[in-house]
XYZ file of C-alpha atoms in Angstrom:
376
model
C 0.000 0.000 0.000
C 1.365 3.428 -0.920
C 1.851 6.106 1.730
C -0.845 8.199 0.086
C -3.370 5.366 0.186
C -2.324 4.471 3.743
C -2.958 8.072 4.836
C -6.358 8.191 3.128
C -7.458 4.961 4.795
C -6.580 6.143 8.287
C -8.035 9.608 7.708
C -11.315 8.000 6.625
C -11.354 6.154 9.963
C -10.682 9.419 11.818
C -13.577 11.092 9.987
C -15.870 8.231 10.987
C -14.776 8.650 14.617
C -15.561 12.373 14.520
C -19.273 11.735 13.912
C -19.518 10.667 17.557
C -19.494 14.338 18.530
C -22.460 15.293 16.346
C -24.809 17.519 18.316
C -22.600 17.442 21.405
C -19.632 19.689 20.657
C -21.029 22.766 18.912
C -20.017 25.584 18.604
C -16.757 23.621 18.439
C -16.205 21.410 15.399
C -16.496 17.642 15.259
C -12.946 16.257 15.103
C -11.521 12.740 15.047
C -7.953 11.583 15.647
C -6.130 8.309 15.056
C -2.611 7.504 16.304
C -0.736 5.001 14.169
C 2.735 3.486 14.655
C 4.365 0.749 12.581
C 1.158 0.341 10.589
C -0.983 -0.295 13.672
C -3.560 1.932 15.359
C -2.496 2.592 18.950
C -4.969 5.310 19.916
C -8.376 6.615 18.914
C -10.224 9.709 20.031
C -12.788 12.298 19.058
C -14.091 15.525 20.531
C -16.936 14.167 22.642
C -18.425 17.078 24.599
C -18.118 20.853 24.303
C -15.677 22.219 26.854
C -13.941 18.888 27.383
C -10.946 17.160 25.784
C -10.330 17.551 22.077
C -9.806 14.620 19.724
C -5.994 14.622 19.950
C -5.971 14.634 23.756
C -8.558 11.855 23.879
C -6.560 9.779 21.391
C -3.416 10.194 23.518
C -5.394 9.178 26.615
C -6.698 6.118 24.782
C -3.146 5.278 23.800
C -1.982 5.538 27.411
C -4.851 3.399 28.690
C -3.815 0.671 26.239
C -0.242 0.831 27.549
C 1.097 2.130 24.239
C 3.921 4.649 23.770
C 2.943 7.381 21.227
C 6.542 8.444 20.568
C 7.348 8.142 16.880
C 3.698 7.715 15.904
C 1.706 9.492 13.186
C -1.420 11.421 14.198
C -4.292 11.584 11.711
C -6.490 14.575 12.579
C -9.552 15.695 10.621
C -9.012 19.385 11.515
C -5.807 21.285 12.195
C -4.747 20.929 15.868
C -5.462 24.066 17.871
C -2.597 26.239 19.079
C -4.394 28.536 21.524
C -5.572 28.265 25.098
C -9.353 27.992 25.095
C -11.432 25.818 27.405
C -8.646 23.235 26.988
C -4.850 23.574 26.407
C -3.427 23.649 22.857
C -3.587 20.257 21.127
C -0.502 21.043 19.043
C 1.498 21.249 22.275
C 0.069 17.925 23.476
C 1.184 16.198 20.265
C 4.660 17.725 20.547
C 5.009 16.689 24.192
C 3.888 13.139 23.365
C 6.675 12.694 20.843
C 4.492 12.458 17.722
C 6.768 12.733 14.676
C 4.252 13.098 11.845
C 0.828 14.742 11.702
C -1.604 14.289 8.818
C -4.375 16.906 8.639
C -7.480 16.884 6.463
C -8.662 20.512 6.804
C -6.739 23.641 7.802
C -8.810 25.433 10.448
C -9.973 28.915 9.315
C -10.728 29.966 12.912
C -8.727 33.157 13.423
C -6.980 31.886 16.569
C -5.680 28.859 14.640
C -5.607 29.531 10.867
C -2.378 27.654 10.163
C -0.827 28.439 13.538
C -1.157 24.867 14.751
C 0.612 23.541 11.674
C 3.360 26.132 12.032
C 3.923 25.214 15.677
C 4.175 21.513 14.833
C 6.637 22.147 12.023
C 8.707 24.442 14.242
C 9.050 21.499 16.624
C 10.470 19.378 13.810
C 7.280 17.413 13.148
C 6.405 16.512 9.554
C 2.946 17.847 8.658
C 0.880 16.779 5.654
C -2.376 18.593 4.847
C -5.316 18.037 2.519
C -5.714 14.286 2.948
C -9.391 13.273 2.449
C -10.135 16.996 2.451
C -13.439 16.705 0.554
C -14.976 14.207 2.972
C -13.753 16.130 6.019
C -14.961 19.446 4.586
C -18.420 17.967 4.049
C -18.486 16.776 7.649
C -17.301 20.165 8.933
C -19.538 22.213 6.627
C -21.648 23.808 9.381
C -18.625 24.823 11.461
C -16.736 26.115 8.431
C -19.674 28.242 7.273
C -20.089 29.834 10.692
C -16.387 30.603 11.059
C -16.056 31.990 7.536
C -19.342 33.922 7.249
C -20.497 34.487 10.824
C -23.813 32.759 10.077
C -25.140 29.349 11.152
C -25.704 26.440 8.787
C -29.368 26.462 7.763
C -31.334 23.234 7.355
C -34.738 23.599 5.716
C -37.063 20.761 6.674
C -40.512 20.004 5.378
C -42.905 17.108 4.821
C -44.905 16.981 1.628
C -47.136 14.707 -0.383
C -46.070 12.919 -3.545
C -47.398 15.877 -5.530
C -45.477 18.455 -3.485
C -48.158 19.825 -1.164
C -47.465 20.551 2.499
C -51.172 20.871 3.405
C -54.604 20.585 1.900
C -56.396 23.631 0.524
C -58.215 23.878 3.870
C -54.906 23.907 5.765
C -54.767 20.357 7.142
C -51.193 19.070 7.389
C -51.146 16.514 10.200
C -49.979 14.001 9.307
C -48.522 13.739 5.811
C -45.793 11.356 6.976
C -45.891 8.493 9.449
C -44.591 7.944 12.962
C -41.155 6.627 11.931
C -40.402 9.691 9.819
C -41.562 11.966 12.617
C -39.199 10.227 15.053
C -36.344 11.036 12.683
C -37.397 14.685 12.717
C -37.223 14.696 16.503
C -33.743 13.150 16.339
C -32.684 15.996 14.038
C -34.224 18.542 16.403
C -32.229 16.995 19.214
C -28.864 17.693 17.593
C -29.342 21.230 16.210
C -28.881 24.466 18.145
C -32.187 26.027 17.170
C -35.482 25.561 15.328
C -37.141 28.524 13.624
C -40.645 29.146 12.367
C -42.522 32.125 11.002
C -45.593 33.753 12.443
C -47.868 31.950 9.988
C -46.859 28.609 11.482
C -47.241 29.903 15.042
C -50.802 31.023 14.277
C -51.876 28.020 12.203
C -50.186 25.129 14.029
C -49.369 26.407 17.527
C -46.164 24.285 17.562
C -44.158 23.427 20.655
C -40.883 22.808 18.749
C -39.314 20.477 21.268
C -37.266 17.332 20.675
C -38.835 14.184 22.075
C -36.836 12.705 23.677
C -34.673 15.736 24.292
C -31.215 15.814 22.762
C -27.844 16.642 24.330
C -28.091 20.340 23.471
C -30.135 23.279 24.718
C -32.652 23.723 21.934
C -33.421 27.364 21.177
C -36.864 27.942 19.674
C -36.960 30.931 17.363
C -39.821 32.931 15.858
C -39.229 35.309 12.957
C -41.766 38.109 13.389
C -41.854 40.996 10.943
C -45.149 42.802 11.581
C -47.055 40.810 14.224
C -46.293 38.910 17.412
C -47.614 35.648 18.883
C -50.605 35.620 21.187
C -49.701 34.929 24.787
C -51.661 31.657 24.789
C -49.406 30.035 22.141
C -47.464 27.003 23.391
C -44.116 28.606 22.584
C -44.904 31.595 24.769
C -46.415 29.519 27.561
C -43.232 27.407 27.805
C -40.642 30.175 27.293
C -39.335 29.853 30.851
C -38.841 26.081 30.405
C -36.891 26.140 27.134
C -35.484 29.281 25.459
C -37.696 31.173 22.997
C -36.222 34.017 20.934
C -38.193 36.419 18.782
C -36.343 37.865 15.774
C -38.230 41.164 15.622
C -38.590 43.467 12.644
C -38.354 47.252 13.093
C -42.115 47.685 12.635
C -42.761 46.015 15.987
C -42.969 48.464 18.857
C -41.841 48.161 22.442
C -45.529 47.896 23.394
C -45.871 44.900 21.068
C -42.870 43.156 22.593
C -43.181 43.952 26.299
C -45.840 41.276 27.083
C -43.629 38.641 25.460
C -40.576 39.795 27.413
C -42.625 39.515 30.598
C -43.337 35.876 29.668
C -39.621 35.094 29.346
C -39.159 35.550 25.593
C -35.800 37.017 24.502
C -35.927 39.631 21.741
C -33.375 39.954 18.944
C -33.969 43.274 17.207
C -33.397 43.718 13.468
C -33.279 47.000 11.549
C -34.107 45.600 8.097
C -37.634 45.921 6.731
C -37.050 43.742 3.660
C -37.709 40.073 4.611
C -34.581 38.662 2.933
C -32.394 41.373 4.475
C -34.005 40.721 7.862
C -33.174 37.014 7.499
C -29.538 37.827 6.794
C -29.333 40.270 9.690
C -30.968 37.779 12.030
C -28.523 35.049 10.993
C -25.578 37.344 11.657
C -26.839 37.819 15.207
C -27.487 34.106 15.714
C -24.015 33.187 14.437
C -22.247 35.560 16.810
C -21.914 35.924 20.563
C -24.316 38.869 20.343
C -27.388 36.753 20.936
C -29.260 35.841 24.135
C -27.212 32.636 24.608
C -23.929 34.540 24.514
C -22.327 32.029 22.151
C -22.730 31.441 18.427
C -25.230 28.974 17.018
C -23.835 26.527 14.471
C -26.957 24.744 13.165
C -30.398 26.263 12.585
C -33.355 24.236 11.335
C -36.280 25.946 9.599
C -39.586 24.145 10.095
C -41.868 26.554 8.252
C -43.903 27.941 6.985
C -43.747 28.625 3.296
C -43.341 32.384 3.652
C -40.321 32.017 5.941
C -38.740 29.384 3.698
C -39.332 31.672 0.724
C -37.529 34.503 2.474
C -34.608 32.245 3.419
C -34.372 31.043 -0.182
C -34.440 34.629 -1.482
C -31.679 35.533 0.974
C -29.561 32.654 -0.342
C -29.357 31.182 3.140
C -30.568 27.589 2.762
C -27.621 25.202 2.952
C -29.348 21.867 3.331
C -32.861 20.522 2.734
C -34.425 17.558 4.510
C -37.421 16.691 2.363
C -39.824 14.083 3.742
C -42.186 12.662 1.128
C -45.294 10.865 2.364
C -47.230 8.414 0.239
C -50.253 10.663 -0.210
C -51.777 12.642 -3.069
C -53.384 15.915 -2.008
C -53.946 17.853 -5.225
C -55.790 21.147 -5.633
C -54.503 24.315 -7.237
C -54.747 26.220 -3.959
C -53.022 23.596 -1.784
C -49.712 25.140 -0.659
C -46.200 24.029 -1.551
C -43.240 24.186 0.838
C -41.466 27.349 -0.372
C -43.466 30.557 -0.776
C -42.860 34.008 -2.194
C -40.936 35.733 -3.588
C -39.550 32.752 -5.513
C -37.269 32.987 -8.534
C -38.425 34.300 -11.892
C -35.719 32.475 -13.844
C -34.335 28.981 -13.375
C -30.848 30.424 -13.732
C -31.475 32.398 -10.516
C -32.586 29.338 -8.572
C -30.049 27.754 -6.197
C -29.068 24.183 -7.061
C -28.821 21.335 -4.589
C -27.343 17.871 -4.908
C -28.527 14.668 -3.264
C -26.502 13.873 -0.166
C -28.529 11.034 1.339
C -31.736 9.033 0.772
C -33.539 7.082 3.514
C -36.886 5.331 3.762
C -39.131 5.031 6.817
C -42.072 2.677 6.412
C -43.989 4.269 3.530
C -42.101 7.580 3.570
C -38.872 8.775 2.001
C -36.373 11.372 3.201
C -34.046 13.032 0.717
C -31.251 15.188 2.095
C -29.959 17.794 -0.357
C -26.951 20.032 0.074
C -26.458 23.266 -1.774
C -23.939 23.140 -4.580
C -21.171 25.712 -4.396
């Protein structure tokens, strides 16, 4: 086996390890690490929980527990080792102290406190560093983190359930349930691993959603309402449970302090936007959510949009849908006035429309889920 193929094989294993941190490490990235010496894996680790040991440190600990000496080993890391003191010490220093002689990296970290600094520190210590191994697969895995670091905005997942003929409700507004119980359990699993779920006022009025994950996931789930010109009634489930699980209202400039005060009194946090245009308001809201200037005090990495059509239309117009989870139930609804998933303003020309590629297809009983990712 060539060195190049050997590196790719072990990096693929490190990428697979990294998935163990999904939904548990954000706003940090998922990272996996493999330690290999004389062709044999002597340590495995991944970033398991936000604020705790990174992948490299966990791999070294695994190595020690197995009674193995990491000196002279190669470390395969899916993201450049950090070189700054955060909630944990620098991983580059840990690799140097352990006597690692070669480090293979998939993706160079664009985070401003790293950005090549980890690689430079390793090389300054006389360690051979190779970058770009299995970079496409690792970049796909790290897509949400990379978008937030590079653009300051969270990764946006648009989710909807529709009939075979593309309707999300009947003409009279009935939508429960287009898909079956198994598909709905998968939706709750997705809710459990994202930072936030957002809906528009139309969905709040029509469906009175609770927007919780059942069972709850490892993260604090922030429930977000985009409100341009009207606010929820105080009897809505989201408002009634705001003190139990965070509810944020992304408020347009047309809403007054008098409109918002009753919601604040119920425990709702307000994120003010200055933009009147819906697409511009979406972009402004995402900038706030992706920064520390939000009620949580730390950036959100993943945001799921659950409706309705008007909100999805505004996100599409703003160019801020990164991934679509489309659930197709085995029903025909029909009717010219039955709504589709994405509303106005739409795109007048196909050349203006964003393109997505199939990332994954799953089936649940009589339903199908297709996951699309936006093409760059």
